[in-house]
Amino acid sequence: MTEATTPTNFIRQIVAADKASGKHAGKVITRFPPEPNGYLHLGHAKSICLNFGIARDYAGTCNLRFDDTNPAREDIEFVEAIREDVRWLGLEWAEQRHASDYFEVFYRCALKLIADGKAYVCDLDAEEVRAYRGTLTEPGRNSPYRERTVAENLDLFQRMRAGEFEDGARTLRAKIDMASGNINLRDPAIYRIRKQAHQNTGDAWPIYPMYDYAHCISDAVEGITHSLCTLEFEDHRPLYDWCLDQINLPAHPELAESIVAAGLSYAPSRPQQIEFARGNLDFTVMSKRKLMALVQDRLVDGWDDPRMPTLTGARRRGFPAAAIRLFWERAGISKQNSVIEYGVLEGCVREVLDATAARRMGVINPLRLVLQNLADDHIEVLDFPNHPKDEAFGRRNVQFSRELWIERDDFLEEPIKGFHRLVPGGEVRLRGAGIIRCDEVVKSATGEVIELRCTLDADTRPGGSGADRKVKGTIHWVDARSAVAAEVRLYDRLFDVADPDDDTDGKTYRDHLNPGSRRIIRAWLEAGLAGAARESTWQFERLGYFVADRHDHAAAAPVFNRVVTLRDTWVKPAK
RNA sequence: UGGGGCGUCGCCAAGUGGUAAGGCACCAGGUUUUGAUCCUGGCAUUCGCAGGUUCGAAUCCUGCCGCCCCAGCCA
């Protein structure tokens, strides 16, 4: 899309330097490792764009890995949803893997750690572990089980694996340093007992590895060279390194026999974890918990509600995948916690859609307009370009007759300063049809304007003798006789404050839901729009970009979502 | 009071001792049958603050200040 300058950031510098120095034999392999326990959102898209982008730009590859080490939270339905979202974003993974593909490897590595005196089985329960761990400012104390013999640990761990013990009865812990200032190093649990069926391995395992232990080994197994994650894992890096250094996977092929036996490629690496700041957006919430609550409490219409920051929501809203990619490219990568203005995203959407969306006319808030100097049966067909700058979009026919719909906002009985549109006795140009003059304003009994009676100066249409005549404004219209009725959903930001997560004033994100975030209206559209393909995006001139709803749109009952309005620089005078 | 990070324009973000990139936003012009798009120009004497080193500091040193993360058998 937009050929921006090649982004430069600290991660790319590290990757470029490693490649130049021949580290990892010059290879670059990254991975996007979601836990299949929810839908992907715009924040995930940042990680996806980063990981896949680096792989692409450094002649490397990127894997999609499901980090499924906690069967209690995960579900197979999310696996397919995540795959679809990543594909929709326009990215292709080299290999799809699951952390659960490596359960046997994790197990053998644990056996090695135990044999090397680096891990032990601990019988403390969760509460006791917490008590022994100490606090942020006080060191912890050694577990009474810390000095068990290798033989005893091996026996106990094998029995854990065999399913002899109840959930929570014991854990396998790394033997590191209970006095470390870094709490992650105070003998962290690396295996817990969970007799729960796993969506990928069924009942094969009664024990499951913890994130810190499984993630680094998974990276090494897949030959990942640069393991990119968010800032909160900085404290975990010493543990990531500790595990890999203790295990030294590349030097012990026997640990990974199950991988090879399963027919998976295996070229282990010694990966480097690098952390970057999450991507935050204002006027939205991104935490899985809050998004889940919005859906469950029916504050939105589901995970793919067009107001949701989920990728499936963005898709249904009509945000092009290219716009999301452009957005994160524009936002950049750094280690500073930051909040990007929602307007930047909207700008990216407009930028992509301006170049890719064909133009059409539609009237969203209709006012009847009658051209009195045209015959009752006057019908003609006007020729319109589909795009003002790109002839490749071709042209189309638009029907024009005596009765039209125009936008109610384009008429003002009592004009305000700077108003360029139609006023009583005034003139305005009807897009592509010529200049009209408003002769008469018809009102209902209650005083509401219900019809405008005008006369058309047909010489002023394109190609006509008076085509160059200047009038201040040009408005869009739809032929009343041929227009199709459509449901149009007008969306706005879900929250009406920049930081809905801020609850210091006692209010929560729920108190800041924007009541006008969705308005459903009836509109009149150019006839051809009924046949629009689902998910096709159009610019309705002067109104914004609209997408034919992915699920609800049908030729017989058209449904369009407003993706975003056009930029509006007309500063209305304060009244 | 422990450990780990981060402070450069309204919002992002380059910068790695040689005299503040870029994008978005904004402002001012121009083009325009979309108040859109597009084009041109403007927009940090200063880099959280205070000292110090140096011919020279956003970059190095010292001390403050502010913000974020960490005490799951979650990821």
XYZ file of C-alpha atoms (C1' of nucleotides) in Angstrom:
650
model
C 0.000 0.000 0.000
C 1.651 3.201 1.113
C 5.349 2.948 0.443
C 6.503 4.375 3.740
C 10.124 4.674 4.698
C 11.470 1.407 6.041
C 10.750 1.422 9.740
C 13.712 1.467 12.043
C 13.430 0.321 15.604
C 15.563 -1.359 18.232
C 14.315 -4.836 17.396
C 15.102 -4.503 13.727
C 18.549 -3.269 14.679
C 19.171 -6.357 16.767
C 17.890 -8.646 14.031
C 19.936 -6.877 11.370
C 23.071 -7.045 13.498
C 22.558 -10.739 14.237
C 22.021 -11.465 10.595
C 25.119 -9.505 9.649
C 27.269 -11.258 12.232
C 26.115 -14.679 11.137
C 24.419 -15.512 14.424
C 21.879 -18.339 13.940
C 23.664 -18.978 10.634
C 22.033 -15.827 9.345
C 18.538 -17.208 9.779
C 15.617 -15.228 11.152
C 12.663 -17.151 12.540
C 9.931 -15.528 14.599
C 6.605 -16.686 15.924
C 3.228 -15.356 16.908
C 2.173 -17.375 19.987
C -1.442 -16.719 21.050
C -3.141 -18.740 23.762
C -6.343 -20.107 22.201
C -8.580 -18.687 24.875
C -10.241 -15.748 23.142
C -10.499 -13.650 20.043
C -7.620 -11.663 18.626
C -7.794 -7.881 18.916
C -5.991 -4.854 17.543
C -3.275 -5.273 20.176
C -2.511 -8.760 18.916
C -2.348 -7.324 15.421
C 0.655 -5.266 16.522
C 2.514 -8.396 17.527
C 1.402 -10.181 14.371
C 2.579 -7.335 12.136
C 5.868 -7.137 14.011
C 6.666 -10.840 13.925
C 5.548 -11.468 10.376
C 6.993 -8.157 9.203
C 10.439 -8.938 10.523
C 10.387 -12.397 9.038
C 9.371 -10.932 5.673
C 11.967 -8.155 5.687
C 14.881 -10.311 6.775
C 14.203 -13.256 4.484
C 13.013 -15.343 7.380
C 9.859 -17.156 8.384
C 7.239 -16.829 11.070
C 5.328 -19.607 12.792
C 1.861 -19.531 14.248
C 2.047 -21.288 17.583
C -0.852 -21.954 19.886
C 0.395 -21.614 23.434
C -1.946 -24.233 24.802
C -0.433 -25.277 28.090
C -3.484 -24.606 30.249
C -6.446 -26.757 29.164
C -8.652 -25.169 31.802
C -8.798 -21.909 29.876
C -8.554 -22.953 26.298
C -10.911 -24.108 23.632
C -10.591 -25.521 20.153
C -13.113 -22.994 18.785
C -10.584 -20.236 19.307
C -7.937 -22.033 17.289
C -9.912 -21.753 14.071
C -10.993 -18.192 14.856
C -7.384 -17.144 15.371
C -6.252 -18.841 12.182
C -8.938 -17.029 10.241
C -8.078 -13.653 11.750
C -4.389 -13.997 10.977
C -5.150 -15.046 7.429
C -7.579 -12.174 7.056
C -4.865 -9.785 8.173
C -3.024 -11.016 5.127
C -0.198 -12.942 6.742
C 1.041 -16.436 6.081
C 2.743 -18.563 8.661
C 5.478 -20.978 7.718
C 4.301 -23.647 10.125
C 1.462 -23.989 12.537
C 2.480 -25.553 15.818
C 1.054 -26.089 19.275
C 3.008 -25.981 22.503
C 1.164 -29.234 23.155
C 3.043 -30.794 20.232
C 6.055 -30.630 22.546
C 4.653 -32.089 25.753
C 6.964 -35.068 25.552
C 9.957 -32.795 24.988
C 9.038 -30.689 28.001
C 8.758 -33.847 30.059
C 12.149 -35.153 29.056
C 13.745 -31.802 29.667
C 12.230 -31.803 33.143
C 13.722 -35.226 33.783
C 17.081 -33.827 32.747
C 16.733 -30.838 35.064
C 15.902 -33.167 37.941
C 18.812 -35.443 37.128
C 21.081 -32.429 37.071
C 19.821 -31.320 40.487
C 18.163 -28.229 38.989
C 14.553 -29.061 39.775
C 12.674 -30.702 42.600
C 9.221 -31.920 43.457
C 7.611 -29.722 46.084
C 4.677 -30.780 48.262
C 3.753 -27.304 49.494
C 0.243 -26.246 48.588
C -0.467 -22.988 46.800
C -0.958 -21.014 49.963
C 2.207 -22.316 51.546
C 4.185 -21.568 48.441
C 2.997 -18.001 48.626
C 4.062 -17.745 52.232
C 7.511 -19.143 51.493
C 7.957 -16.880 48.502
C 8.473 -13.761 50.594
C 7.374 -10.341 49.377
C 8.605 -7.707 46.972
C 10.961 -6.420 49.626
C 11.668 -9.514 51.705
C 13.485 -12.631 50.499
C 11.697 -15.963 50.457
C 12.567 -19.110 52.378
C 13.608 -22.447 50.972
C 10.908 -25.047 50.647
C 11.347 -27.937 53.113
C 11.295 -30.212 50.049
C 14.090 -28.373 48.290
C 16.802 -30.847 49.241
C 15.119 -34.042 48.149
C 17.493 -36.457 46.443
C 17.605 -36.790 42.712
C 16.288 -40.323 42.983
C 13.343 -39.268 45.102
C 12.542 -36.353 42.755
C 12.730 -38.584 39.724
C 10.418 -41.118 41.314
C 7.915 -38.493 42.432
C 7.876 -36.666 39.117
C 7.373 -39.878 37.165
C 4.479 -40.696 39.459
C 3.060 -37.219 38.901
C 3.186 -37.950 35.214
C 1.562 -41.323 35.803
C -1.377 -39.610 37.427
C -0.861 -40.898 40.954
C -1.503 -37.595 42.694
C -4.433 -35.241 42.925
C -4.620 -31.808 41.355
C -2.482 -29.352 43.247
C -0.864 -31.971 45.459
C 2.641 -31.283 44.197
C 4.536 -29.188 41.715
C 7.861 -29.492 40.007
C 9.940 -26.433 40.786
C 13.098 -25.034 39.300
C 15.827 -24.810 41.934
C 17.161 -21.294 41.511
C 17.255 -18.704 44.302
C 14.603 -18.033 46.925
C 16.325 -14.777 47.859
C 16.435 -13.288 44.373
C 15.190 -9.758 43.990
C 13.430 -11.072 40.901
C 10.491 -13.019 42.216
C 10.305 -15.085 39.035
C 13.569 -16.708 40.095
C 12.342 -17.776 43.547
C 12.047 -21.447 42.598
C 9.203 -21.005 40.122
C 6.799 -23.878 39.493
C 7.426 -25.412 36.096
C 4.848 -28.210 36.209
C 1.509 -28.525 37.924
C -0.916 -31.404 38.235
C -4.171 -30.843 36.320
C -6.300 -33.821 35.541
C -8.101 -32.112 32.775
C -8.623 -33.160 29.192
C -6.661 -31.089 26.713
C -8.199 -30.052 23.404
C -5.201 -31.386 21.540
C -3.794 -34.232 23.640
C -6.923 -35.525 25.324
C -6.254 -37.363 28.569
C -2.662 -38.223 27.767
C -1.269 -35.823 30.351
C -2.229 -35.256 33.995
C 0.519 -32.662 34.339
C 0.977 -29.476 32.364
C 4.023 -27.229 32.040
C 3.955 -23.570 33.074
C 4.353 -20.742 30.591
C 7.897 -19.709 31.458
C 9.164 -23.224 31.149
C 7.219 -24.227 28.061
C 7.594 -21.042 26.074
C 11.368 -20.898 25.918
C 11.648 -24.584 25.060
C 8.952 -24.225 22.390
C 10.916 -21.363 20.880
C 14.113 -23.400 20.875
C 12.372 -26.451 19.395
C 11.034 -24.384 16.509
C 14.398 -22.813 15.835
C 13.069 -19.378 16.756
C 15.876 -16.843 16.626
C 14.122 -13.801 18.055
C 11.301 -14.295 20.515
C 9.365 -11.056 20.648
C 7.000 -10.397 23.512
C 5.578 -7.534 25.526
C 7.191 -5.522 28.296
C 5.654 -7.324 31.255
C 7.849 -10.302 30.434
C 11.099 -8.447 30.962
C 11.283 -9.888 34.460
C 10.822 -13.338 33.003
C 13.775 -13.149 30.647
C 16.307 -14.377 33.245
C 14.143 -17.463 33.731
C 13.771 -17.894 29.971
C 17.550 -17.853 29.696
C 18.060 -20.041 32.752
C 15.876 -22.826 31.382
C 17.479 -22.802 27.967
C 20.978 -22.730 29.383
C 20.308 -25.585 31.810
C 18.689 -27.727 29.159
C 20.827 -26.868 26.126
C 18.456 -28.436 23.654
C 20.717 -28.241 20.579
C 23.302 -30.413 22.359
C 20.758 -33.072 23.320
C 18.879 -34.379 20.294
C 17.557 -37.296 22.380
C 15.304 -34.851 24.224
C 13.398 -34.109 21.041
C 12.963 -37.561 19.578
C 9.188 -37.236 19.781
C 9.267 -34.206 17.509
C 11.154 -36.031 14.816
C 9.006 -39.126 15.288
C 5.915 -37.014 14.733
C 7.332 -35.917 11.410
C 7.859 -32.301 12.422
C 10.943 -30.485 11.238
C 13.468 -29.987 13.981
C 16.397 -27.561 13.976
C 16.741 -26.209 17.497
C 18.086 -22.761 18.281
C 19.163 -20.728 21.260
C 16.568 -17.945 20.918
C 16.745 -14.461 22.365
C 13.719 -12.906 24.045
C 13.190 -9.236 23.224
C 10.423 -7.157 24.756
C 8.466 -4.263 23.250
C 5.602 -2.088 24.470
C 2.009 -3.181 23.949
C -0.091 -1.127 21.613
C -2.839 0.831 23.305
C -5.575 2.849 21.642
C -7.585 5.595 23.221
C -11.388 5.452 23.370
C -11.317 1.688 23.686
C -10.600 -1.164 26.058
C -8.380 -4.015 25.033
C -8.266 -6.355 28.004
C -9.642 -9.796 27.332
C -11.617 -9.638 30.562
C -13.432 -6.432 29.652
C -14.101 -7.463 26.074
C -15.525 -10.716 27.379
C -17.773 -8.806 29.770
C -19.040 -6.531 26.993
C -20.061 -9.571 25.017
C -21.523 -11.589 27.881
C -23.495 -8.693 29.285
C -24.792 -7.890 25.811
C -23.421 -4.392 25.838
C -22.351 -5.180 22.276
C -23.692 -7.676 19.761
C -20.902 -10.214 20.069
C -17.203 -10.617 19.410
C -17.657 -9.348 15.879
C -19.744 -6.314 16.758
C -18.391 -3.582 14.472
C -17.579 -1.446 17.507
C -15.359 -4.077 19.079
C -11.560 -3.763 18.835
C -11.381 -7.445 17.962
C -10.036 -8.288 14.523
C -13.292 -9.959 13.642
C -15.078 -6.789 14.769
C -12.771 -4.570 12.741
C -13.384 -6.784 9.759
C -17.138 -6.555 10.098
C -16.824 -2.815 10.571
C -15.176 -2.691 7.187
C -11.657 -1.773 8.266
C -9.384 -3.112 5.526
C -6.642 -5.436 6.738
C -4.189 -3.204 4.899
C -5.287 -0.283 7.066
C -4.561 -2.186 10.247
C -1.151 -3.141 8.943
C -0.480 0.460 7.953
C -1.616 1.620 11.366
C 0.849 -0.493 13.295
C 3.602 0.333 10.881
C 2.857 3.996 11.484
C 2.697 3.575 15.255
C 6.138 2.044 15.405
C 7.831 -0.197 17.953
C 9.485 0.986 21.134
C 9.670 0.252 24.844
C 7.615 3.244 25.909
C 4.136 2.653 27.233
C 1.977 4.684 24.928
C -1.574 5.287 23.859
C -2.164 5.991 20.200
C -4.959 8.284 19.143
C -7.928 6.482 17.651
C -7.875 9.075 14.899
C -4.630 7.623 13.584
C -6.407 4.329 12.934
C -9.292 6.144 11.261
C -6.819 8.035 9.136
C -5.258 4.786 7.967
C -8.687 3.400 7.131
C -9.522 6.501 5.075
C -6.181 6.397 3.338
C -6.627 2.805 2.214
C -10.294 3.189 1.338
C -9.814 6.405 -0.630
C -7.648 4.450 -3.008
C -9.670 1.240 -3.068
C -13.350 2.103 -2.682
C -15.545 2.930 -5.659
C -17.813 5.968 -5.277
C -21.568 5.796 -5.063
C -24.354 8.055 -3.867
C -26.674 7.383 -1.002
C -28.921 9.554 1.127
C -28.948 8.828 4.793
C -31.373 11.438 6.082
C -33.744 11.984 3.153
C -35.625 15.105 2.110
C -37.803 14.985 -0.992
C -36.850 17.325 -3.810
C -38.964 17.881 -6.919
C -37.634 19.393 -10.127
C -40.630 21.340 -11.327
C -39.343 22.038 -14.793
C -39.035 18.355 -15.594
C -41.924 16.288 -16.935
C -43.573 13.737 -14.669
C -42.246 10.914 -16.778
C -38.832 12.416 -17.313
C -36.188 9.744 -16.942
C -32.627 9.911 -18.105
C -29.448 8.064 -17.427
C -26.341 9.946 -16.379
C -22.808 8.677 -16.791
C -20.618 8.801 -13.678
C -16.998 7.912 -13.053
C -16.598 5.402 -10.240
C -13.518 7.083 -8.877
C -12.374 10.702 -9.215
C -8.720 9.886 -9.722
C -8.520 6.320 -10.929
C -10.058 5.542 -14.303
C -9.487 1.842 -13.726
C -12.629 1.883 -11.609
C -14.619 2.502 -14.773
C -17.905 4.309 -15.107
C -21.541 3.610 -14.359
C -25.049 4.733 -15.243
C -27.115 6.572 -12.692
C -30.802 7.193 -13.198
C -32.098 10.737 -12.857
C -35.698 11.920 -12.876
C -38.113 14.519 -11.564
C -38.121 13.412 -7.947
C -34.988 12.997 -5.898
C -33.833 12.465 -2.373
C -31.270 14.814 -0.976
C -29.715 15.019 2.444
C -31.798 16.935 4.940
C -28.563 18.435 6.293
C -27.912 19.951 2.886
C -30.830 22.346 3.194
C -31.192 25.120 5.721
C -34.226 27.363 5.735
C -32.290 29.988 7.609
C -28.723 29.803 6.389
C -25.869 30.133 8.825
C -22.576 31.784 8.047
C -20.381 29.679 5.800
C -23.183 27.330 4.681
C -22.490 26.359 1.084
C -25.528 24.220 0.420
C -29.152 24.808 -0.486
C -31.219 27.633 0.966
C -34.581 29.117 -0.092
C -34.091 30.953 -3.367
C -30.490 29.787 -3.499
C -28.584 27.613 -5.900
C -26.508 24.503 -5.452
C -25.046 21.937 -7.801
C -26.466 18.436 -7.875
C -23.509 16.204 -8.387
C -23.240 15.365 -12.077
C -26.735 16.656 -12.887
C -26.531 20.429 -12.979
C -27.354 23.467 -10.906
C -30.728 23.779 -9.232
C -32.518 26.697 -7.629
C -34.831 26.249 -4.655
C -38.135 27.939 -5.508
C -40.433 26.701 -2.820
C -40.281 25.054 0.585
C -43.174 22.778 1.439
C -43.945 22.191 5.097
C -46.163 19.816 7.009
C -48.900 20.953 9.348
C -46.384 20.854 12.161
C -43.998 23.098 10.321
C -41.501 20.453 9.307
C -39.926 20.875 5.917
C -41.103 17.910 3.847
C -40.352 18.850 0.277
C -38.322 21.261 -1.787
C -39.532 22.435 -5.179
C -36.712 23.431 -7.458
C -35.842 24.125 -11.057
C -32.933 22.548 -12.853
C -30.608 24.394 -15.199
C -29.686 21.428 -17.373
C -27.074 23.385 -19.343
C -24.850 23.334 -16.288
C -24.269 19.610 -16.152
C -20.896 18.176 -17.239
C -20.373 18.834 -20.943
C -23.085 21.471 -21.025
C -22.593 25.070 -22.072
C -22.911 26.330 -18.524
C -20.934 23.584 -16.874
C -18.317 25.993 -15.617
C -20.746 28.231 -13.812
C -19.714 28.602 -10.222
C -21.915 27.864 -7.252
C -20.653 27.465 -3.759
C -21.760 23.956 -3.071
C -22.235 20.556 -4.619
C -24.529 18.056 -2.995
C -25.264 14.397 -3.612
C -28.676 12.933 -4.388
C -30.487 9.738 -5.253
C -33.239 9.289 -7.820
C -36.408 8.626 -5.838
C -37.967 6.410 -8.460
C -35.111 3.924 -8.710
C -33.479 4.175 -5.298
C -33.302 1.092 -3.122
C -34.086 1.232 0.567
C -31.355 -0.054 2.829
C -30.632 -0.467 6.476
C -27.605 1.571 7.358
C -25.782 1.201 10.637
C -23.892 4.259 11.717
C -21.102 3.452 14.129
C -19.098 5.656 16.385
C -16.607 5.041 19.187
C -17.824 2.583 21.796
C -16.669 4.811 24.646
C -17.027 8.531 25.074
C -13.874 9.107 27.091
C -10.289 8.737 25.947
C -9.334 6.402 28.757
C -12.231 4.109 29.682
C -9.870 2.030 31.816
C -9.341 4.933 34.180
C -11.526 4.278 37.196
C -9.900 6.680 39.619
C -13.080 8.748 39.754
C -15.058 5.705 40.787
C -16.521 5.194 37.331
C -15.682 2.175 35.251
C -15.573 1.577 31.525
C -19.217 0.572 31.727
C -20.154 4.068 32.804
C -18.457 5.497 29.745
C -20.209 3.561 27.001
C -21.149 5.949 24.225
C -24.958 5.769 23.894
C -24.674 6.949 20.304
C -22.116 4.368 19.267
C -24.642 2.675 16.997
C -27.568 4.216 15.172
C -29.626 2.171 12.780
C -31.417 4.118 10.095
C -33.163 3.646 6.769
C -31.471 5.140 3.755
C -31.981 5.466 0.006
C -29.167 4.177 -2.133
C -28.280 4.137 -5.789
C -29.991 1.073 -7.224
C -26.817 -0.809 -8.087
C -25.751 -1.010 -4.471
C -28.297 -3.706 -3.673
C -26.156 -6.137 -5.582
C -22.967 -5.267 -3.734
C -20.940 -8.226 -2.559
C -20.810 -8.785 1.172
C -17.762 -7.122 2.678
C -17.321 -4.869 -0.351
C -16.522 -1.271 0.636
C -17.781 1.878 -1.036
C -17.513 5.555 -0.555
C -20.942 7.153 -0.361
C -19.947 10.572 -1.584
C -19.701 13.212 1.092
C -20.857 10.782 3.782
C -18.045 8.336 4.363
C -17.056 4.778 3.627
C -19.560 1.966 3.958
C -19.290 -1.803 3.834
C -21.954 -4.313 2.846
C -22.447 -6.229 6.068
C -20.562 -9.472 6.119
C -23.511 -11.417 7.491
C -26.730 -9.479 7.057
C -26.462 -7.836 3.664
C -28.585 -9.300 0.872
C -29.725 -7.924 -2.483
C -33.346 -8.076 -1.350
C -32.555 -6.379 1.962
C -29.337 -4.382 1.737
C -27.443 -3.668 4.950
C -24.471 -1.359 5.075
C -22.207 -0.404 7.964
C -20.518 2.943 8.041
C -16.823 2.230 8.334
C -15.759 5.797 8.981
C -16.889 9.257 7.960
C -14.969 11.389 5.522
C -12.665 13.930 7.068
C -14.747 17.016 7.788
C -12.865 20.287 7.953
C -15.860 22.546 7.811
C -15.920 24.205 11.193
C -19.558 24.901 11.861
C -20.024 28.224 13.576
C -21.142 27.860 17.164
C -24.774 28.884 17.404
C 11.456 -0.573 51.572
C 13.387 -5.282 46.748
C 13.876 -6.338 41.378
C 13.009 -4.863 36.207
C 11.802 -0.998 32.616
C 10.582 3.907 30.572
C 10.762 9.590 30.305
C 12.504 13.650 22.827
C 6.457 18.641 19.801
C -0.900 17.580 21.163
C -0.304 11.712 19.776
C 3.366 8.197 18.002
C 8.663 7.949 16.992
C 14.070 8.338 14.915
C 18.471 9.740 17.248
C 23.940 5.269 19.996
C 29.288 12.474 21.798
C 29.422 16.652 16.447
C 25.168 20.676 17.010
C 16.815 17.731 17.126
C 14.480 12.625 11.098
C 9.684 11.246 9.877
C 4.393 10.230 10.449
C -0.391 11.650 12.503
C -2.831 16.020 14.253
C -2.965 21.204 13.727
C -2.404 26.117 11.017
C -1.942 28.947 6.280
C -2.273 28.941 0.954
C -3.421 26.363 -4.015
C -6.279 22.667 -7.073
C -11.113 20.393 -6.953
C -18.654 19.321 -9.688
C -17.129 15.014 -2.716
C -16.462 21.414 2.659
C -13.152 14.562 0.506
C -8.682 13.498 -2.109
C -4.287 15.909 -3.907
C -0.262 19.834 -3.830
C 2.804 23.713 -1.273
C 4.442 26.004 3.103
C 4.485 26.428 8.598
C 4.854 23.717 13.185
C 10.858 21.375 19.478
C 17.115 27.193 19.971
C 15.450 22.124 22.663
C 15.232 16.424 24.515
C 11.610 14.982 32.879
C 14.661 18.277 36.475
C 19.474 19.785 38.651
C 24.550 19.446 38.624
C 29.131 17.480 36.316
C 32.707 15.653 32.253
C 33.897 17.629 27.215
C 36.046 22.230 22.310
C 31.138 20.070 21.812
C 25.873 16.306 25.453
C 19.099 14.227 23.868
C 23.348 10.962 23.723
C 28.633 9.938 29.049
C 28.639 10.517 34.824
C 26.050 11.841 39.597
C 21.707 13.072 42.215
C 16.677 13.963 42.182
C 11.440 13.703 40.103
C 7.554 11.116 37.465
C 5.228 6.828 35.130
C 4.789 1.366 34.094
C 5.540 -3.989 35.402
C 6.503 -8.095 39.165
C 4.662 -11.527 45.184
C -0.718 -17.439 39.722
C 0.155 -24.426 40.799
C -2.486 -17.874 34.305
C -0.310 -16.572 29.672
